[in-house]
CSV table of C-alpha atoms in Angstrom, one decimal:
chain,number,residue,atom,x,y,z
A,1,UNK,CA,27.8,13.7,13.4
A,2,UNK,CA,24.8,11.6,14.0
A,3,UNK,CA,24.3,7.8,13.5
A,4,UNK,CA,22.8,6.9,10.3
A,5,UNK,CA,19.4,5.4,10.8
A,6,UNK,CA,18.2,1.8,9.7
A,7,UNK,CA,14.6,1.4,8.8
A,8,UNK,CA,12.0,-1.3,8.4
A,9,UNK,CA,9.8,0.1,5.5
A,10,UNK,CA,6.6,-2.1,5.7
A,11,UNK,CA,3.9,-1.8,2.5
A,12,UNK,CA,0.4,-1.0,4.3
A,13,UNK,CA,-2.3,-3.6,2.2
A,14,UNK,CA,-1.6,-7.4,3.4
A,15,UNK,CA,1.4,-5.8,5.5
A,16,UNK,CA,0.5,-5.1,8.7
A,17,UNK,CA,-2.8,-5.0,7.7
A,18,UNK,CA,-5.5,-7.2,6.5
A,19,UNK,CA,-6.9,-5.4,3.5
A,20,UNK,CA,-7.7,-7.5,0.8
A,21,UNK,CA,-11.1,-7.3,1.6
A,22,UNK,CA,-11.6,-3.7,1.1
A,23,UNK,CA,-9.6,-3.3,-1.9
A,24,UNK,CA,-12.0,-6.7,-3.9
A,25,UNK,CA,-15.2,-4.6,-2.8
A,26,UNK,CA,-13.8,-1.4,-3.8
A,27,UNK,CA,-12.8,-2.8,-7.1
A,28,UNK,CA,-15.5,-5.0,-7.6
A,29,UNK,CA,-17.8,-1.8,-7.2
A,30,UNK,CA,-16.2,0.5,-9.3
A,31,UNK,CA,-16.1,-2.0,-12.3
A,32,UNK,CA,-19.6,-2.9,-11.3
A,33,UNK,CA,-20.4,0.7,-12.2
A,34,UNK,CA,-18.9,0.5,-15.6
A,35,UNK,CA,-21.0,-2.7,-15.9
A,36,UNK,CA,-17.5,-5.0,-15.9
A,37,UNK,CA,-17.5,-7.8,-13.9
A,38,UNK,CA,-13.9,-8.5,-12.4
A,39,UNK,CA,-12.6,-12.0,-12.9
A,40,UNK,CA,-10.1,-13.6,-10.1
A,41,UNK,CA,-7.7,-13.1,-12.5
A,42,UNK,CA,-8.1,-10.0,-13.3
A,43,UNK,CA,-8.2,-9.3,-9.7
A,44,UNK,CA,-4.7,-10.8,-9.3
A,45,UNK,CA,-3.4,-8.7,-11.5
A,46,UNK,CA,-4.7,-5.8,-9.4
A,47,UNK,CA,-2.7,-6.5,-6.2
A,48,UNK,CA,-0.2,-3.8,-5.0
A,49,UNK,CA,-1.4,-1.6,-7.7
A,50,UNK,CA,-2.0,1.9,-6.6
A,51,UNK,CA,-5.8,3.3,-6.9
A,52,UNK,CA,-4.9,5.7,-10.1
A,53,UNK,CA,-3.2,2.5,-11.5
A,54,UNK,CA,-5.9,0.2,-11.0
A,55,UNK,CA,-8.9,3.0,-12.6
A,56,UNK,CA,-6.9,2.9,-15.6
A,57,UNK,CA,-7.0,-1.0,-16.1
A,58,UNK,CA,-10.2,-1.3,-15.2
A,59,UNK,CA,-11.4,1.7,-17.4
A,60,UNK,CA,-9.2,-0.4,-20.1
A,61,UNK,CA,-11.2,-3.8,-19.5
A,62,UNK,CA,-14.5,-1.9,-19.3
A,63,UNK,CA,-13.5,0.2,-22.9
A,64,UNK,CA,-13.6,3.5,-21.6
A,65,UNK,CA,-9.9,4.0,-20.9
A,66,UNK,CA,-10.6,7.6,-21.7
A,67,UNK,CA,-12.5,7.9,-18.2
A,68,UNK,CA,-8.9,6.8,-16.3
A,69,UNK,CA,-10.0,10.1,-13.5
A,70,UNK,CA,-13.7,9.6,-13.2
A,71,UNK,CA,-12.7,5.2,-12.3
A,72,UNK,CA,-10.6,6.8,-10.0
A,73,UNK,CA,-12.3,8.8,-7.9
A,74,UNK,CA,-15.5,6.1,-8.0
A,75,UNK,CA,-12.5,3.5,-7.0
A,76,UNK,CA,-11.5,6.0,-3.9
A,77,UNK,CA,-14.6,6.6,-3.1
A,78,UNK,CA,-15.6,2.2,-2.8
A,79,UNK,CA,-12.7,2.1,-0.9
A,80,UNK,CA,-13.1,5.0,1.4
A,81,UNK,CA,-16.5,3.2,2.1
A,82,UNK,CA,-15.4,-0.4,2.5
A,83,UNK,CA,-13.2,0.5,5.0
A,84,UNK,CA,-15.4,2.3,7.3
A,85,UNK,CA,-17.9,-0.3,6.7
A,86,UNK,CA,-15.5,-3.1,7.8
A,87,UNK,CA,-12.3,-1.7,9.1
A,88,UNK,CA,-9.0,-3.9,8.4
A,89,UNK,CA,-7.8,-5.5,11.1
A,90,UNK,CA,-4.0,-5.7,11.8
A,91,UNK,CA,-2.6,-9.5,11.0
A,92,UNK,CA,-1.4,-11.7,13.8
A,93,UNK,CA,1.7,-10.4,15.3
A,94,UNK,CA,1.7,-7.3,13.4
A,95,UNK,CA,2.4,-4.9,16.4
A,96,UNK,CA,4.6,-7.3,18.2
A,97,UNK,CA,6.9,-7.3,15.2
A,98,UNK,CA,6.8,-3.6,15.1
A,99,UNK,CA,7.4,-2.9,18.3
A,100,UNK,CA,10.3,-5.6,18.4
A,101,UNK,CA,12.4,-4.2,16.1
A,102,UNK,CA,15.3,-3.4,17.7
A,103,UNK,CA,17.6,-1.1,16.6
A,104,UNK,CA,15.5,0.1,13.1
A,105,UNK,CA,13.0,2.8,12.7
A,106,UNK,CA,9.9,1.5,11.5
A,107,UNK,CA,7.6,3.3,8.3
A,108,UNK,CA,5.4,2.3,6.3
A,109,UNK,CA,5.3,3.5,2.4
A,110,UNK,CA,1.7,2.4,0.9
A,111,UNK,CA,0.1,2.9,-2.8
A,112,UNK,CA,-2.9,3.7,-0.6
A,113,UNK,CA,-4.2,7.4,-0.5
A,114,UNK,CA,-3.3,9.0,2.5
A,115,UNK,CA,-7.3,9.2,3.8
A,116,UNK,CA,-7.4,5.7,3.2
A,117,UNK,CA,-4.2,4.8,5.1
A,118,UNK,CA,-4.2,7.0,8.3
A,119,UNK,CA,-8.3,5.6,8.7
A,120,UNK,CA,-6.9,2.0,8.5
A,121,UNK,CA,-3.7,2.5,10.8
A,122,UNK,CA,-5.4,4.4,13.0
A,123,UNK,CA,-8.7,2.0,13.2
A,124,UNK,CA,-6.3,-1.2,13.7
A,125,UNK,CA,-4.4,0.5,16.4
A,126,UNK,CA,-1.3,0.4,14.5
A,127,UNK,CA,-0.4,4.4,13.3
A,128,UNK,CA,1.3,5.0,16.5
A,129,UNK,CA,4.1,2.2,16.0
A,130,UNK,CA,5.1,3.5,13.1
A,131,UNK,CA,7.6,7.2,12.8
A,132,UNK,CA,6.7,7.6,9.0
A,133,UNK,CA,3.8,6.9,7.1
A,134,UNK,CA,4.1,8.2,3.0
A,135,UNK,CA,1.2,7.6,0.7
A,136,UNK,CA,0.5,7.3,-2.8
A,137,UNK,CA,-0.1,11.0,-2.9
A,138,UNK,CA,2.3,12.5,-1.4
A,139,UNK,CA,5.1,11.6,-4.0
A,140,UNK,CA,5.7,12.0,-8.0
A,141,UNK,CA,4.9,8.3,-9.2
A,142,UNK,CA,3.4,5.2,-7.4
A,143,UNK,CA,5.1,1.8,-6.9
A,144,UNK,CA,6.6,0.5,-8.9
A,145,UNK,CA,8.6,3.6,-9.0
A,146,UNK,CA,10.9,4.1,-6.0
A,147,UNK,CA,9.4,7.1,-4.8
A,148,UNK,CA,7.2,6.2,-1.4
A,149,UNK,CA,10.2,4.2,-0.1
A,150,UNK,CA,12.9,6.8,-1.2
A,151,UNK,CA,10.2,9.2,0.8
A,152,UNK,CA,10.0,7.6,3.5
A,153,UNK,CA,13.6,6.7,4.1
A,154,UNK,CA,14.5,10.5,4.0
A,155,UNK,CA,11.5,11.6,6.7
A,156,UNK,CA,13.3,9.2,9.0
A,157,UNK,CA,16.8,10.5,8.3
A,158,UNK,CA,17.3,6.6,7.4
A,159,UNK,CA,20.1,5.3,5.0
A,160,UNK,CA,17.9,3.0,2.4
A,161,UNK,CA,21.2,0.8,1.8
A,162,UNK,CA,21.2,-0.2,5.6
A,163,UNK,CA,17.1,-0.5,5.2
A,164,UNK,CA,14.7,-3.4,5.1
A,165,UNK,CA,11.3,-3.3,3.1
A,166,UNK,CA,8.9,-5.6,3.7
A,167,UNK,CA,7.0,-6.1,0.5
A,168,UNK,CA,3.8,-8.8,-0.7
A,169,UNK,CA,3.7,-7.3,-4.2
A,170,UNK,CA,5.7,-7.4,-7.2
A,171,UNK,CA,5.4,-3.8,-7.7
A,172,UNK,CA,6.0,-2.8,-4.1
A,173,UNK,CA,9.2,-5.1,-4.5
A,174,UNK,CA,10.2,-3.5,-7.5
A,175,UNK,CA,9.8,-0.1,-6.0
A,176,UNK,CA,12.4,-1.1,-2.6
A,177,UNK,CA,14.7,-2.9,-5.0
A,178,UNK,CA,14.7,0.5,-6.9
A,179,UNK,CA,15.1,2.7,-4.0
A,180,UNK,CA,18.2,0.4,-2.7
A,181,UNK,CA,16.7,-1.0,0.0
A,182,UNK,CA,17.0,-4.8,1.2
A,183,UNK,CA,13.9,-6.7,0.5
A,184,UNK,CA,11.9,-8.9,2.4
A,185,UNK,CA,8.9,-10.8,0.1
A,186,UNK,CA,6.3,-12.1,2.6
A,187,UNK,CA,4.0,-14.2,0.8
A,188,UNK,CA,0.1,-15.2,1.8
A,189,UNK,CA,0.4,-18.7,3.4
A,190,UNK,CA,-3.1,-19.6,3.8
């Protein structure tokens, strides 16, 4: 019988990577189009919100919440274009902690689309550090549903009780607190 693996499940945007930029452009673009102009607060209220999620709010604040699909393909396709414009860049430390992580398998379980997420891993350098990487798209429901970490925890073979998240959102905490992993809530400090 084999050992039962422990993971470290990291979210993707502001964990290991810097992303925040990309996803204000993106966002600021696509309401833009629908002739909405964000406001920091309505920003805020955007973070760790997968791009299907965020199209429908914005499509909501813009009254035209019956165009949810069309905001979210403009929304992919902002961020598809930030990102090559200016490619995130991992955080300080953010491969040293990977690759230090002794004894635990190290994912990653993003509400990014899976273009989006292997450009930016790949482009920062980081994809190889990591044995799983689940997207957005590849399960049933975004966070804050369970699914990306529950995913991702299986494609390692990993036990999610004996499995660390690390999480900057409230719905990406949500989502490991759901899936029964331990939780980790790494906040901004500048």
């Amino acid at each position: 019988m084999s050992a039962i693996r422990r993971a470290v499940v990291f979210d993707c945007d502001g964990l290991p990577l810097d992303t925040a930029a990309a996803r204000y452009t993106a966002f600021r673009t696509g309401a833009q189009a629908l002739e909405l102009e964000l406001s920091d607060r309505q920003f805020a209220t955007l973070a760790g919100a997968s791009v299907g999620a965020a199209a429908a709010r914005i499509a909501l604040w813009a009254g035209q919440s019956g165009e949810t699909g069309r905001v979210a393909k403009m929304l992919d396709e902002a961020l598809r274009t930030a990102v090559e414009l200016r490619p995130p860049a991992a955080l300080p430390g953010a491969l040293e902690l990977v690759s230090t992580l002794a004894g635990r398998v190290p994912a990653v379980a993003s509400n990014a689309p899976s273009g989006v997420l292997s450009e930016v891993l790949s482009g920062a350098g980081l994809r190889p550090a990591f044995r799983a990487v689940v997207s957005t798209d590849e399960v049933a429901a975004p966070k804050p549903a369970p699914d990306v970490y529950r995913a991702a925890c299986r494609r390692l073979g990993a036990d999610p009780p004996g499995s660390v998240a690390l999480e900057d959102s409230a719905a990406g905490a949500t989502a490991a607190q759901a899936a029964g992993l331990s939780l980790v809530v790494v906040t901004d400090s500048a």
